[in-house]
Amino acid sequence: AALPWHAEDGPAARVLYGAAVLAYLGVLFTTFLASQRKAKSHWQLNRSAAEFIKSNCWRYAVHGAPFDSASEHPEALFANRLEDGLQELRKVGWADPREELPDSGGLITDSMRALRNKAYTVRKETYVRDRLIEQRRWYRRRQQASRRGALMWSGAIVALTLPALALSVLQTFGVGRSFGLTGALSAAAAACLAWNEMRRHHPLISAHSLVEQDLESMQAAMETTLTERHWPAAVFETERIVSPEHTDWLVRHRV
């Protein structure tokens, strides 16, 4: 007779073994595709480029540093800073889409110039409404999504671990046979744990919460005590807070 902690070589065991083989093959195939496409790396580079351009466009349009009112040639400075930043991204593998597209006439649009020529109060109101508040909402949504993800995967880990623990206890006392179910449940729980750690839900919750709090404080200052003299520096600081690099730094240091 088979020992209690050994799986019998029956149909149920073969089904479990077959499912495990397919799962391992799926992991290997997915890893191979990811290594070939480098999708995540490309997405991060494109996002960094998009956020860098958007940030500089907002700074230029509302007189944020270094494109404040004291700048003698803001358009030339804008073009130089933009090219310098994008050149750094090209060095690490970013593919500049402008090389394959027809000339669109430059990145400074008529609406950007129109906003730049508005009065300080109009520029401030527009920036707070369309940039700062929108970013606060985005980070709040991301925080909520990370909370849902952490809760879902933590629940899955518990739901898979408890039956495996119960089966292990029963096997310890020689009660019943698991047909390999204990190992399958443990492997599934470990996979969920690894995925949860890779997604870094908990560090993201902390990072997005901190950014949202900083933006809330900045919004309060802009709407109350901030003067036009300190406006360029405040815009610069706001753009630094919402930059992907700042969020990544917070994630790495909020374990």
PDB file of C-alpha atoms in Angstrom:
ATOM      1  CA  ALA A   1       0.000   0.000   0.000  1.00  0.00           C
ATOM      2  CA  ALA A   2       1.136   3.530  -0.685  1.00  0.00           C
ATOM      3  CA  LEU A   3       2.298   5.599   2.236  1.00  0.00           C
ATOM      4  CA  PRO A   4      -0.153   8.316   3.375  1.00  0.00           C
ATOM      5  CA  TRP A   5       2.103  11.158   2.247  1.00  0.00           C
ATOM      6  CA  HIS A   6       2.715   9.685  -1.204  1.00  0.00           C
ATOM      7  CA  ALA A   7       0.435  10.458  -4.132  1.00  0.00           C
ATOM      8  CA  GLU A   8      -1.055   7.433  -5.842  1.00  0.00           C
ATOM      9  CA  ASP A   9      -0.367   7.001  -9.523  1.00  0.00           C
ATOM     10  CA  GLY A  10      -3.970   7.454 -10.566  1.00  0.00           C
ATOM     11  CA  PRO A  11      -5.935   9.654 -12.983  1.00  0.00           C
ATOM     12  CA  ALA A  12      -6.191  12.529 -10.501  1.00  0.00           C
ATOM     13  CA  ALA A  13      -2.444  12.583  -9.945  1.00  0.00           C
ATOM     14  CA  ARG A  14      -1.733  12.497 -13.670  1.00  0.00           C
ATOM     15  CA  VAL A  15      -4.089  15.426 -14.235  1.00  0.00           C
ATOM     16  CA  LEU A  16      -2.276  17.454 -11.568  1.00  0.00           C
ATOM     17  CA  TYR A  17       1.119  16.583 -13.006  1.00  0.00           C
ATOM     18  CA  GLY A  18      -0.047  17.517 -16.492  1.00  0.00           C
ATOM     19  CA  ALA A  19      -1.393  20.849 -15.253  1.00  0.00           C
ATOM     20  CA  ALA A  20       1.922  21.553 -13.526  1.00  0.00           C
ATOM     21  CA  VAL A  21       3.853  20.789 -16.721  1.00  0.00           C
ATOM     22  CA  LEU A  22       1.620  23.139 -18.731  1.00  0.00           C
ATOM     23  CA  ALA A  23       2.012  25.866 -16.114  1.00  0.00           C
ATOM     24  CA  TYR A  24       5.806  25.618 -16.186  1.00  0.00           C
ATOM     25  CA  LEU A  25       5.814  25.670 -19.987  1.00  0.00           C
ATOM     26  CA  GLY A  26       3.574  28.730 -19.926  1.00  0.00           C
ATOM     27  CA  VAL A  27       5.946  30.543 -17.573  1.00  0.00           C
ATOM     28  CA  LEU A  28       8.942  29.711 -19.773  1.00  0.00           C
ATOM     29  CA  PHE A  29       7.124  30.807 -22.926  1.00  0.00           C
ATOM     30  CA  THR A  30       5.973  34.086 -21.367  1.00  0.00           C
ATOM     31  CA  THR A  31       9.477  34.798 -20.073  1.00  0.00           C
ATOM     32  CA  PHE A  32      10.908  34.163 -23.518  1.00  0.00           C
ATOM     33  CA  LEU A  33       8.436  36.536 -25.168  1.00  0.00           C
ATOM     34  CA  ALA A  34       9.099  39.232 -22.576  1.00  0.00           C
ATOM     35  CA  SER A  35      12.855  38.963 -23.075  1.00  0.00           C
ATOM     36  CA  GLN A  36      12.439  39.254 -26.834  1.00  0.00           C
ATOM     37  CA  ARG A  37      10.024  42.156 -26.907  1.00  0.00           C
ATOM     38  CA  LYS A  38      11.335  44.070 -23.911  1.00  0.00           C
ATOM     39  CA  ALA A  39       7.854  45.526 -23.686  1.00  0.00           C
ATOM     40  CA  LYS A  40       8.162  46.842 -20.158  1.00  0.00           C
ATOM     41  CA  SER A  41      11.453  48.596 -20.846  1.00  0.00           C
ATOM     42  CA  HIS A  42      10.074  50.226 -23.986  1.00  0.00           C
ATOM     43  CA  TRP A  43       6.926  51.292 -22.157  1.00  0.00           C
ATOM     44  CA  GLN A  44       8.946  52.883 -19.361  1.00  0.00           C
ATOM     45  CA  LEU A  45      11.143  54.780 -21.811  1.00  0.00           C
ATOM     46  CA  ASN A  46       8.141  56.042 -23.774  1.00  0.00           C
ATOM     47  CA  ARG A  47       6.385  57.081 -20.576  1.00  0.00           C
ATOM     48  CA  SER A  48       9.487  58.900 -19.353  1.00  0.00           C
ATOM     49  CA  ALA A  49       9.745  60.760 -22.656  1.00  0.00           C
ATOM     50  CA  ALA A  50       6.053  61.671 -22.665  1.00  0.00           C
ATOM     51  CA  GLU A  51       6.088  62.888 -19.065  1.00  0.00           C
ATOM     52  CA  PHE A  52       9.300  64.843 -19.635  1.00  0.00           C
ATOM     53  CA  ILE A  53       7.823  66.625 -22.646  1.00  0.00           C
ATOM     54  CA  LYS A  54       4.515  67.291 -20.888  1.00  0.00           C
ATOM     55  CA  SER A  55       6.275  68.673 -17.820  1.00  0.00           C
ATOM     56  CA  ASN A  56       8.388  71.092 -19.843  1.00  0.00           C
ATOM     57  CA  CYS A  57       5.366  72.187 -21.863  1.00  0.00           C
ATOM     58  CA  TRP A  58       3.498  73.077 -18.690  1.00  0.00           C
ATOM     59  CA  ARG A  59       6.508  74.892 -17.256  1.00  0.00           C
ATOM     60  CA  TYR A  60       6.874  76.937 -20.416  1.00  0.00           C
ATOM     61  CA  ALA A  61       3.168  77.757 -20.717  1.00  0.00           C
ATOM     62  CA  VAL A  62       2.711  79.005 -17.133  1.00  0.00           C
ATOM     63  CA  HIS A  63       6.144  80.633 -16.570  1.00  0.00           C
ATOM     64  CA  GLY A  64       7.496  77.841 -14.416  1.00  0.00           C
ATOM     65  CA  ALA A  65      11.240  77.704 -13.795  1.00  0.00           C
ATOM     66  CA  PRO A  66      13.440  77.836 -15.788  1.00  0.00           C
ATOM     67  CA  PHE A  67      11.045  79.456 -18.299  1.00  0.00           C
ATOM     68  CA  ASP A  68       9.959  82.258 -15.976  1.00  0.00           C
ATOM     69  CA  SER A  69       9.277  85.859 -16.924  1.00  0.00           C
ATOM     70  CA  ALA A  70      12.924  86.798 -16.432  1.00  0.00           C
ATOM     71  CA  SER A  71      14.070  84.386 -19.139  1.00  0.00           C
ATOM     72  CA  GLU A  72      15.302  86.342 -22.163  1.00  0.00           C
ATOM     73  CA  HIS A  73      14.828  83.608 -24.760  1.00  0.00           C
ATOM     74  CA  PRO A  74      12.317  81.115 -23.328  1.00  0.00           C
ATOM     75  CA  GLU A  75      11.584  79.389 -26.641  1.00  0.00           C
ATOM     76  CA  ALA A  76      15.251  78.693 -27.349  1.00  0.00           C
ATOM     77  CA  LEU A  77      15.761  77.534 -23.770  1.00  0.00           C
ATOM     78  CA  PHE A  78      12.733  75.263 -24.088  1.00  0.00           C
ATOM     79  CA  ALA A  79      14.064  73.683 -27.279  1.00  0.00           C
ATOM     80  CA  ASN A  80      17.546  73.173 -25.821  1.00  0.00           C
ATOM     81  CA  ARG A  81      16.316  71.618 -22.582  1.00  0.00           C
ATOM     82  CA  LEU A  82      13.948  69.364 -24.472  1.00  0.00           C
ATOM     83  CA  GLU A  83      16.615  68.099 -26.836  1.00  0.00           C
ATOM     84  CA  ASP A  84      19.101  67.569 -24.004  1.00  0.00           C
ATOM     85  CA  GLY A  85      16.605  65.502 -22.033  1.00  0.00           C
ATOM     86  CA  LEU A  86      15.484  63.424 -25.005  1.00  0.00           C
ATOM     87  CA  GLN A  87      19.097  62.842 -25.990  1.00  0.00           C
ATOM     88  CA  GLU A  88      19.704  61.250 -22.594  1.00  0.00           C
ATOM     89  CA  LEU A  89      16.737  58.941 -23.184  1.00  0.00           C
ATOM     90  CA  ARG A  90      18.037  58.015 -26.633  1.00  0.00           C
ATOM     91  CA  LYS A  91      21.304  56.932 -25.030  1.00  0.00           C
ATOM     92  CA  VAL A  92      19.456  54.266 -23.026  1.00  0.00           C
ATOM     93  CA  GLY A  93      17.462  52.928 -25.953  1.00  0.00           C
ATOM     94  CA  TRP A  94      14.508  55.256 -26.485  1.00  0.00           C
ATOM     95  CA  ALA A  95      13.424  55.378 -30.135  1.00  0.00           C
ATOM     96  CA  ASP A  96      12.567  58.945 -31.112  1.00  0.00           C
ATOM     97  CA  PRO A  97       9.342  58.749 -33.177  1.00  0.00           C
ATOM     98  CA  ARG A  98      10.041  62.145 -34.736  1.00  0.00           C
ATOM     99  CA  GLU A  99      12.654  60.493 -36.927  1.00  0.00           C
ATOM    100  CA  GLU A 100       9.883  58.583 -38.724  1.00  0.00           C
ATOM    101  CA  LEU A 101       7.226  61.304 -38.754  1.00  0.00           C
ATOM    102  CA  PRO A 102       6.925  64.435 -40.897  1.00  0.00           C
ATOM    103  CA  ASP A 103       7.824  67.767 -39.328  1.00  0.00           C
ATOM    104  CA  SER A 104       4.839  68.993 -37.312  1.00  0.00           C
ATOM    105  CA  GLY A 105       6.148  72.515 -36.846  1.00  0.00           C
ATOM    106  CA  GLY A 106       7.651  72.278 -33.378  1.00  0.00           C
ATOM    107  CA  LEU A 107       6.455  71.411 -29.899  1.00  0.00           C
ATOM    108  CA  ILE A 108       5.428  74.914 -28.822  1.00  0.00           C
ATOM    109  CA  THR A 109       1.805  75.166 -29.877  1.00  0.00           C
ATOM    110  CA  ASP A 110      -0.402  78.221 -30.279  1.00  0.00           C
ATOM    111  CA  SER A 111      -2.331  77.298 -27.132  1.00  0.00           C
ATOM    112  CA  MET A 112       0.915  77.158 -25.139  1.00  0.00           C
ATOM    113  CA  ARG A 113       1.916  80.604 -26.384  1.00  0.00           C
ATOM    114  CA  ALA A 114      -1.566  81.949 -25.680  1.00  0.00           C
ATOM    115  CA  LEU A 115      -1.505  80.688 -22.106  1.00  0.00           C
ATOM    116  CA  ARG A 116       1.994  82.055 -21.572  1.00  0.00           C
ATOM    117  CA  ASN A 117       0.771  85.504 -22.599  1.00  0.00           C
ATOM    118  CA  LYS A 118      -2.098  85.434 -20.098  1.00  0.00           C
ATOM    119  CA  ALA A 119      -2.072  87.219 -16.756  1.00  0.00           C
ATOM    120  CA  TYR A 120      -0.593  85.509 -13.707  1.00  0.00           C
ATOM    121  CA  THR A 121      -3.983  84.778 -12.151  1.00  0.00           C
ATOM    122  CA  VAL A 122      -5.206  83.052 -15.319  1.00  0.00           C
ATOM    123  CA  ARG A 123      -2.039  80.990 -15.637  1.00  0.00           C
ATOM    124  CA  LYS A 124      -2.241  79.964 -11.989  1.00  0.00           C
ATOM    125  CA  GLU A 125      -5.903  78.995 -12.190  1.00  0.00           C
ATOM    126  CA  THR A 126      -5.339  76.991 -15.364  1.00  0.00           C
ATOM    127  CA  TYR A 127      -2.325  75.162 -13.966  1.00  0.00           C
ATOM    128  CA  VAL A 128      -4.002  74.276 -10.681  1.00  0.00           C
ATOM    129  CA  ARG A 129      -7.189  73.087 -12.386  1.00  0.00           C
ATOM    130  CA  ASP A 130      -5.816  71.251 -15.415  1.00  0.00           C
ATOM    131  CA  ARG A 131      -2.490  69.994 -14.127  1.00  0.00           C
ATOM    132  CA  LEU A 132      -2.181  69.848 -10.358  1.00  0.00           C
ATOM    133  CA  ILE A 133      -5.703  68.681  -9.506  1.00  0.00           C
ATOM    134  CA  GLU A 134      -5.682  66.213 -12.395  1.00  0.00           C
ATOM    135  CA  GLN A 135      -2.421  64.725 -11.133  1.00  0.00           C
ATOM    136  CA  ARG A 136      -3.849  64.449  -7.618  1.00  0.00           C
ATOM    137  CA  ARG A 137      -6.782  62.504  -8.996  1.00  0.00           C
ATOM    138  CA  TRP A 138      -4.485  60.244 -11.032  1.00  0.00           C
ATOM    139  CA  TYR A 139      -2.311  59.360  -8.048  1.00  0.00           C
ATOM    140  CA  ARG A 140      -5.403  58.735  -5.916  1.00  0.00           C
ATOM    141  CA  ARG A 141      -6.761  56.349  -8.555  1.00  0.00           C
ATOM    142  CA  ARG A 142      -3.437  54.537  -8.756  1.00  0.00           C
ATOM    143  CA  GLN A 143      -3.320  54.243  -4.973  1.00  0.00           C
ATOM    144  CA  GLN A 144      -6.800  52.714  -4.936  1.00  0.00           C
ATOM    145  CA  ALA A 145      -5.882  50.307  -7.742  1.00  0.00           C
ATOM    146  CA  SER A 146      -2.783  49.183  -5.837  1.00  0.00           C
ATOM    147  CA  ARG A 147      -4.868  48.627  -2.715  1.00  0.00           C
ATOM    148  CA  ARG A 148      -7.299  46.459  -4.653  1.00  0.00           C
ATOM    149  CA  GLY A 149      -4.445  44.497  -6.195  1.00  0.00           C
ATOM    150  CA  ALA A 150      -2.746  43.941  -2.848  1.00  0.00           C
ATOM    151  CA  LEU A 151      -6.014  42.827  -1.265  1.00  0.00           C
ATOM    152  CA  MET A 152      -6.839  40.452  -4.116  1.00  0.00           C
ATOM    153  CA  TRP A 153      -3.451  38.744  -4.224  1.00  0.00           C
ATOM    154  CA  SER A 154      -3.139  38.593  -0.438  1.00  0.00           C
ATOM    155  CA  GLY A 155      -6.545  36.930  -0.329  1.00  0.00           C
ATOM    156  CA  ALA A 156      -5.478  34.447  -2.994  1.00  0.00           C
ATOM    157  CA  ILE A 157      -2.335  33.586  -1.033  1.00  0.00           C
ATOM    158  CA  VAL A 158      -4.347  32.958   2.126  1.00  0.00           C
ATOM    159  CA  ALA A 159      -6.996  30.966   0.246  1.00  0.00           C
ATOM    160  CA  LEU A 160      -4.329  28.691  -1.229  1.00  0.00           C
ATOM    161  CA  THR A 161      -2.110  28.426   1.844  1.00  0.00           C
ATOM    162  CA  LEU A 162      -4.774  27.442   4.384  1.00  0.00           C
ATOM    163  CA  PRO A 163      -5.929  24.293   2.521  1.00  0.00           C
ATOM    164  CA  ALA A 164      -2.298  23.308   1.928  1.00  0.00           C
ATOM    165  CA  LEU A 165      -1.608  23.764   5.638  1.00  0.00           C
ATOM    166  CA  ALA A 166      -4.653  21.711   6.591  1.00  0.00           C
ATOM    167  CA  LEU A 167      -3.650  18.898   4.238  1.00  0.00           C
ATOM    168  CA  SER A 168      -0.098  18.947   5.583  1.00  0.00           C
ATOM    169  CA  VAL A 169      -1.385  18.627   9.147  1.00  0.00           C
ATOM    170  CA  LEU A 170      -3.599  15.704   8.147  1.00  0.00           C
ATOM    171  CA  GLN A 171      -0.695  14.001   6.386  1.00  0.00           C
ATOM    172  CA  THR A 172       1.493  14.520   9.439  1.00  0.00           C
ATOM    173  CA  PHE A 173      -0.920  12.426  11.474  1.00  0.00           C
ATOM    174  CA  GLY A 174      -1.359   9.890   8.678  1.00  0.00           C
ATOM    175  CA  VAL A 175      -4.907  10.886   7.813  1.00  0.00           C
ATOM    176  CA  GLY A 176      -5.934  10.835   4.142  1.00  0.00           C
ATOM    177  CA  ARG A 177      -4.004  11.207   0.922  1.00  0.00           C
ATOM    178  CA  SER A 178      -3.505  14.455  -0.985  1.00  0.00           C
ATOM    179  CA  PHE A 179      -2.783  13.109  -4.498  1.00  0.00           C
ATOM    180  CA  GLY A 180      -0.212  15.876  -4.867  1.00  0.00           C
ATOM    181  CA  LEU A 181      -2.750  18.568  -4.002  1.00  0.00           C
ATOM    182  CA  THR A 182      -0.623  19.948  -1.171  1.00  0.00           C
ATOM    183  CA  GLY A 183       2.290  20.593  -3.490  1.00  0.00           C
ATOM    184  CA  ALA A 184       0.055  22.134  -6.136  1.00  0.00           C
ATOM    185  CA  LEU A 185      -1.564  24.491  -3.626  1.00  0.00           C
ATOM    186  CA  SER A 186       1.811  25.453  -2.162  1.00  0.00           C
ATOM    187  CA  ALA A 187       3.250  26.138  -5.604  1.00  0.00           C
ATOM    188  CA  ALA A 188       0.233  28.248  -6.547  1.00  0.00           C
ATOM    189  CA  ALA A 189       0.499  30.234  -3.306  1.00  0.00           C
ATOM    190  CA  ALA A 190       4.212  30.809  -3.913  1.00  0.00           C
ATOM    191  CA  ALA A 191       3.462  31.993  -7.448  1.00  0.00           C
ATOM    192  CA  CYS A 192       0.857  34.458  -6.152  1.00  0.00           C
ATOM    193  CA  LEU A 193       3.309  35.718  -3.542  1.00  0.00           C
ATOM    194  CA  ALA A 194       6.034  36.199  -6.153  1.00  0.00           C
ATOM    195  CA  TRP A 195       3.640  38.066  -8.457  1.00  0.00           C
ATOM    196  CA  ASN A 196       2.455  40.287  -5.608  1.00  0.00           C
ATOM    197  CA  GLU A 197       6.038  41.157  -4.708  1.00  0.00           C
ATOM    198  CA  MET A 198       6.951  41.798  -8.329  1.00  0.00           C
ATOM    199  CA  ARG A 199       4.021  44.181  -8.742  1.00  0.00           C
ATOM    200  CA  ARG A 200       5.145  45.977  -5.550  1.00  0.00           C
ATOM    201  CA  HIS A 201       1.623  46.903  -4.525  1.00  0.00           C
ATOM    202  CA  HIS A 202       2.464  47.959  -0.968  1.00  0.00           C
ATOM    203  CA  PRO A 203       5.413  50.250  -1.867  1.00  0.00           C
ATOM    204  CA  LEU A 204       3.274  51.792  -4.612  1.00  0.00           C
ATOM    205  CA  ILE A 205       0.464  52.474  -2.149  1.00  0.00           C
ATOM    206  CA  SER A 206       2.875  54.363   0.109  1.00  0.00           C
ATOM    207  CA  ALA A 207       4.557  56.218  -2.761  1.00  0.00           C
ATOM    208  CA  HIS A 208       1.318  57.325  -4.424  1.00  0.00           C
ATOM    209  CA  SER A 209      -0.107  58.366  -1.073  1.00  0.00           C
ATOM    210  CA  LEU A 210       2.933  60.549  -0.343  1.00  0.00           C
ATOM    211  CA  VAL A 211       2.803  62.178  -3.779  1.00  0.00           C
ATOM    212  CA  GLU A 212      -0.915  62.875  -3.414  1.00  0.00           C
ATOM    213  CA  GLN A 213      -0.315  64.458   0.004  1.00  0.00           C
ATOM    214  CA  ASP A 214       2.499  66.639  -1.357  1.00  0.00           C
ATOM    215  CA  LEU A 215       0.280  67.787  -4.213  1.00  0.00           C
ATOM    216  CA  GLU A 216      -2.508  68.585  -1.779  1.00  0.00           C
ATOM    217  CA  SER A 217      -0.139  70.800   0.216  1.00  0.00           C
ATOM    218  CA  MET A 218       1.111  72.470  -2.957  1.00  0.00           C
ATOM    219  CA  GLN A 219      -2.450  73.131  -4.122  1.00  0.00           C
ATOM    220  CA  ALA A 220      -3.322  74.738  -0.798  1.00  0.00           C
ATOM    221  CA  ALA A 221      -0.279  77.011  -1.040  1.00  0.00           C
ATOM    222  CA  MET A 222      -0.978  77.991  -4.646  1.00  0.00           C
ATOM    223  CA  GLU A 223      -4.578  78.864  -3.878  1.00  0.00           C
ATOM    224  CA  THR A 224      -3.809  80.921  -0.759  1.00  0.00           C
ATOM    225  CA  THR A 225      -0.389  82.330   0.138  1.00  0.00           C
ATOM    226  CA  LEU A 226       1.745  81.848  -2.972  1.00  0.00           C
ATOM    227  CA  THR A 227       2.851  85.059  -4.691  1.00  0.00           C
ATOM    228  CA  GLU A 228       3.856  85.629  -8.297  1.00  0.00           C
ATOM    229  CA  ARG A 229       7.467  86.006  -7.211  1.00  0.00           C
ATOM    230  CA  HIS A 230       7.560  82.433  -5.904  1.00  0.00           C
ATOM    231  CA  TRP A 231       5.372  80.996  -8.656  1.00  0.00           C
ATOM    232  CA  PRO A 232       8.158  79.714 -10.992  1.00  0.00           C
ATOM    233  CA  ALA A 233       9.810  77.748  -8.180  1.00  0.00           C
ATOM    234  CA  ALA A 234       6.465  76.321  -7.048  1.00  0.00           C
ATOM    235  CA  VAL A 235       5.681  75.057 -10.549  1.00  0.00           C
ATOM    236  CA  PHE A 236       9.155  73.542 -10.808  1.00  0.00           C
ATOM    237  CA  GLU A 237       8.673  71.737  -7.485  1.00  0.00           C
ATOM    238  CA  THR A 238       5.228  70.478  -8.488  1.00  0.00           C
ATOM    239  CA  GLU A 239       6.602  69.037 -11.714  1.00  0.00           C
ATOM    240  CA  ARG A 240       9.407  67.379  -9.781  1.00  0.00           C
ATOM    241  CA  ILE A 241       6.878  65.755  -7.450  1.00  0.00           C
ATOM    242  CA  VAL A 242       4.795  64.289 -10.279  1.00  0.00           C
ATOM    243  CA  SER A 243       7.775  63.060 -12.294  1.00  0.00           C
ATOM    244  CA  PRO A 244       8.048  59.265 -12.768  1.00  0.00           C
ATOM    245  CA  GLU A 245      11.612  59.393 -11.430  1.00  0.00           C
ATOM    246  CA  HIS A 246      10.386  60.814  -8.120  1.00  0.00           C
ATOM    247  CA  THR A 247       7.730  58.105  -7.800  1.00  0.00           C
ATOM    248  CA  ASP A 248      10.273  55.389  -8.626  1.00  0.00           C
ATOM    249  CA  TRP A 249      12.603  56.771  -5.959  1.00  0.00           C
ATOM    250  CA  LEU A 250       9.810  56.663  -3.379  1.00  0.00           C
ATOM    251  CA  VAL A 251       8.932  53.081  -4.346  1.00  0.00           C
ATOM    252  CA  ARG A 252      12.537  51.954  -3.904  1.00  0.00           C
ATOM    253  CA  HIS A 253      12.783  53.567  -0.474  1.00  0.00           C
ATOM    254  CA  ARG A 254       9.312  52.709   0.859  1.00  0.00           C
ATOM    255  CA  VAL A 255       9.591  49.013   1.627  1.00  0.00           C
TER     256      VAL A 255
END
